[in-house]
Coordinates of C-alpha atoms in Angstrom, one line a residue:
M1 CA 32.5 -37.8 -21.8
G2 CA 29.0 -37.5 -23.2
K3 CA 27.5 -38.8 -19.9
I4 CA 29.3 -36.2 -17.9
Q5 CA 27.9 -33.4 -20.1
E6 CA 24.4 -34.9 -19.7
K7 CA 24.8 -35.0 -15.9
G8 CA 26.2 -31.4 -16.0
G9 CA 23.3 -30.3 -18.2
L10 CA 20.8 -32.1 -15.9
I11 CA 22.3 -30.4 -12.8
F12 CA 22.2 -27.0 -14.6
V13 CA 18.5 -27.6 -15.5
W14 CA 17.6 -28.5 -11.9
G15 CA 19.6 -25.6 -10.6
L16 CA 17.7 -23.3 -12.9
I17 CA 14.3 -24.7 -11.9
L18 CA 15.2 -24.3 -8.2
A19 CA 16.4 -20.7 -8.8
L20 CA 13.3 -19.8 -10.7
G21 CA 11.1 -21.5 -8.1
S22 CA 12.6 -19.6 -5.2
A23 CA 12.4 -16.3 -7.1
C24 CA 8.7 -16.9 -7.8
S25 CA 7.9 -17.9 -4.2
R26 CA 8.3 -14.3 -3.0
P27 CA 5.1 -12.3 -3.2
S28 CA 5.2 -9.4 -5.6
S29 CA 2.2 -7.8 -4.0
E30 CA 1.5 -7.1 -0.3
E31 CA -1.7 -5.7 1.3
M32 CA -1.9 -4.0 4.7
Y33 CA -4.9 -2.7 6.5
V34 CA -5.2 -0.5 9.7
H35 CA -8.5 -0.3 11.5
D36 CA -9.7 2.9 12.9
Y37 CA -9.2 1.6 16.5
Q38 CA -5.5 0.8 15.6
K39 CA -4.5 4.4 14.9
D40 CA -1.5 5.8 16.9
A41 CA -1.8 8.4 19.7
F42 CA -1.7 11.2 17.0
G43 CA -4.7 9.7 15.1
Q44 CA -2.5 8.4 12.3
Y45 CA -2.8 5.1 10.4
V46 CA 0.7 3.8 10.5
F47 CA 2.1 1.3 7.9
E48 CA 5.6 -0.2 7.6
L49 CA 6.7 -0.9 4.0
D50 CA 9.8 -2.8 2.9
F51 CA 11.5 -1.1 0.0
S52 CA 14.8 -2.9 0.4
Q53 CA 14.9 -4.7 -2.9
P54 CA 17.6 -3.2 -5.2
L55 CA 16.6 -2.3 -8.7
S56 CA 12.9 -2.5 -7.9
S57 CA 10.2 0.0 -8.4
Y58 CA 6.8 0.0 -6.7
D59 CA 3.2 0.8 -7.2
L60 CA 1.1 1.9 -4.2
R61 CA -2.7 1.9 -4.0
V62 CA -4.7 3.3 -1.1
G63 CA -8.1 2.3 -0.1
V64 CA -10.6 3.4 2.5
N65 CA -13.6 1.8 4.2
M66 CA -16.2 4.2 5.6
E67 CA -19.6 4.1 7.2
C68 CA -21.6 6.5 5.1
D69 CA -25.2 6.0 3.9
D70 CA -26.3 6.9 0.4
R71 CA -27.7 10.3 1.5
E72 CA -24.4 11.4 3.0
F73 CA -22.4 10.0 0.1
A74 CA -24.6 12.0 -2.4
S75 CA -22.8 15.1 -1.2
F76 CA -19.4 13.5 -0.9
E77 CA -16.7 15.1 -3.2
N78 CA -13.4 13.9 -1.9
L79 CA -11.5 12.6 1.1
P80 CA -8.2 14.5 1.8
L81 CA -5.3 12.3 3.0
H82 CA -2.1 13.6 4.5
F83 CA 0.9 11.3 4.0
L84 CA 4.0 11.5 6.3
W85 CA 6.8 9.3 5.0
Q86 CA 9.6 8.4 7.4
S87 CA 12.8 7.0 5.7
P88 CA 15.0 4.3 7.2
T89 CA 17.4 7.2 8.3
D90 CA 14.4 9.1 9.8
S91 CA 14.2 11.7 7.1
L92 CA 10.6 13.0 6.8
Y93 CA 8.6 13.8 3.6
E94 CA 5.0 15.0 3.5
E95 CA 2.4 15.4 0.9
D96 CA -1.4 15.6 0.5
A97 CA -3.6 13.6 -1.8
C98 CA -7.3 13.0 -2.2
L99 CA -9.6 10.1 -2.8
N100 CA -12.3 11.5 -5.1
R101 CA -15.8 10.3 -5.5
D102 CA -14.8 8.5 -8.7
A103 CA -12.6 6.2 -6.6
F104 CA -15.8 4.5 -5.4
I105 CA -15.3 0.7 -5.9
G106 CA -18.2 -0.8 -3.9
G107 CA -20.4 -0.8 -0.9
D108 CA -24.0 -0.9 0.2
F109 CA -26.5 1.6 1.6
Y110 CA -24.6 2.0 4.8
S111 CA -20.9 1.6 3.9
K112 CA -18.6 2.6 1.0
Q113 CA -15.2 1.6 -0.2
L114 CA -12.9 3.9 -2.1
A115 CA -9.6 2.9 -3.7
A116 CA -7.2 4.5 -6.2
S117 CA -3.6 4.5 -7.4
Y118 CA -1.4 6.6 -5.2
R119 CA 2.1 6.1 -6.7
E120 CA 3.2 4.2 -9.8
G121 CA 6.8 3.3 -10.6
F122 CA 7.9 4.7 -7.3
V123 CA 11.7 4.3 -6.6
P124 CA 12.6 5.3 -3.0
R125 CA 15.5 7.6 -2.3
E126 CA 16.7 5.1 0.4
R127 CA 16.4 1.3 0.4
G128 CA 15.0 -0.3 3.6
K129 CA 11.9 -0.2 5.8
W130 CA 9.9 3.0 5.6
K131 CA 7.0 4.1 7.7
I132 CA 4.0 5.8 6.1
K133 CA 1.6 7.6 8.4
I134 CA -1.7 8.7 7.0
S135 CA -4.0 11.1 8.6
V136 CA -7.5 12.4 7.7
P137 CA -8.8 15.8 9.0
D138 CA -11.7 15.1 11.4
S139 CA -13.8 17.7 9.7
C140 CA -13.7 15.6 6.5
V141 CA -15.4 12.6 8.0
A142 CA -18.1 14.5 9.8
G143 CA -21.4 12.6 9.4
S144 CA -19.6 9.4 8.5
Q145 CA -17.1 7.2 10.2
L146 CA -13.8 6.0 8.8
L147 CA -13.5 2.3 9.5
G148 CA -9.9 1.9 8.2
I149 CA -7.3 2.6 5.6
G150 CA -5.5 0.0 3.5
L151 CA -2.4 0.1 1.3
Q152 CA -1.5 -2.3 -1.5
L153 CA 2.2 -2.5 -2.5
E154 CA 3.2 -4.1 -5.7
K155 CA 6.9 -4.6 -6.5
H156 CA 8.2 -4.6 -10.1

C-alpha cells in the first residue's frame, strides 16, 4: 500500500509540474507596433488586443517614435492621442490622452521616443478581442514625422 501512495504522490507531483509549466509558458506581456505606413484609410493606428482571459486585469503602455530634431523638440509640450475602442460586440468608446514631454525615454539628435502608462489594472467590460484605433491630429506633428505607435499589454 505504501508503494501505491508513492506512485500516486509521484504522479501528483509530475502533474503539478506540468500544470505549472504550461501556465508559465503563456506570455504575460505582449508588444505591438504599427508603422506610420501601416495606418488604415482613416489615418488610424489599429491594434487588436485579446482580453479574453477571465479574472485578469491589464496594464497598457503606449509609446511613440518620431523624427524630431533637438531644436523642434525644445518647443514640444505634448502629443495628443485619440483612442477609439471597439468591443467584441462592436460597442464604441472614445477618449483622449496625451504623451507629455516628460514621457521622453530616449533618442538622438534626429529622433525621439516617448512612452508612458496609459491604463493600469484595466478590466474590460466585455471579454474577447478588442480593437484600439489611435489617431493623432496632423497639426500636432507639424515639423516632425510620426514613425509609429506601439502598445505594450501586460496581463495580471
